[in-house]
């Protein structure tokens, strides 16, 4: 057995499935020196903690005892965000997608040609996202190679787990913000992959490159072909893109690719739809596309805040879940106006209620379609579901021996100073109310309630890190 670095004792929330959350008010959880979970003992009376440690052979381990109103849970997985759009957060929300890209987004992203601006901006963006509780993040950068390397370096240094994508885009954007050719785009992508592959192997591939064809509209067929070839050369290379977000976008895509049966078929034609593809939005999919995505085992990043904010629509995620399609949550900053997955959780709940209210009674055979999402389902989407979407569920997303300790220490006590959570009594008996605490955190909490953010056992953010 490897050396135990730390043992936590207290309330642990552990997502298991879309409908089942393990609630462990008196759990002992041991983290090894490599930042991996060594063991969990589910229910230990406080008088028996020392005895349990002796039995596990680690009587001298440092024990961190959680207080009433504190809990440990797996860190959030943000399956879709745009780091360079953070300066635009909360602006330009009068537009729908294609106008918003032209008037708001491309002008901001073009500024990342300036590496000093990129460094300054990305530094604050990454730490802010970490403090929101995102332990794994799928980042889009811009089309610029140098700025994308800077983002990867900052993320690497921060300790966060992440995928970094340099946008591939060689058409349908302004001359000054478009790649010169498919060859140049693929060459820069390879250069970013090589740069990231040079990080020390001791980091267990914590930071990885991800192929990022921005969306079909941005990519010529030769570029998609080149990216498909690159993807085929490395089956472990993740791919992220946008799909079926906006009706105007879908119509334009069909015009650009008249030989493809649907939007999803464009990506499939070029070998970009597979088990480690992350598809953002997926709001207006046709039945054949849903079947294709299921057949390829691609995952969907549900970005409800963005979908409301850009008036894109409401994604029927319940239908996807009924079919067994992998779904995670994304903030999609700055289409979405919050960098926090908590906000995505809240709007995913509202989105599911909008669908349920619009529909006639759900069919008795559906577990999720046309129903509101439960707290367990929302928690799953924010953690293990997101891990499945980025093909990391063997390593993160829940607590189990052998998995990385990627975790949040949550504090819903009055002393968290979040007035939205006023009234949570620190002396209450947590055992009876752990689900209630979790629900209040998910719906009323914010970064003031996240005192520790751990990736691979290392504290990298949260209020205790900032002190
Ligand atoms: N489709 C293509 N680019 C983007 C983007 O930056 N944000 C969103 N929400 N959709 C996109
Ligand atoms: Fe996006």
Short mmCIF file of C-alpha atoms and ligand atoms in Angstrom, two decimals, residues 80 82 242 281 332, ligand 2:
data_model
loop_
_atom_site.label_atom_id
_atom_site.label_comp_id
_atom_site.label_asym_id
_atom_site.label_seq_id
_atom_site.Cartn_x
_atom_site.Cartn_y
_atom_site.Cartn_z
CA UNK A 80 -17.35 23.44 -22.66
CA UNK A 82 -14.11 29.61 -24.09
CA UNK A 242 -20.29 22.87 -31.56
CA UNK A 281 -25.30 22.33 -27.34
CA UNK A 332 -20.00 28.14 -22.58
FE1 LIG B 2 -19.23 27.50 -27.23
#
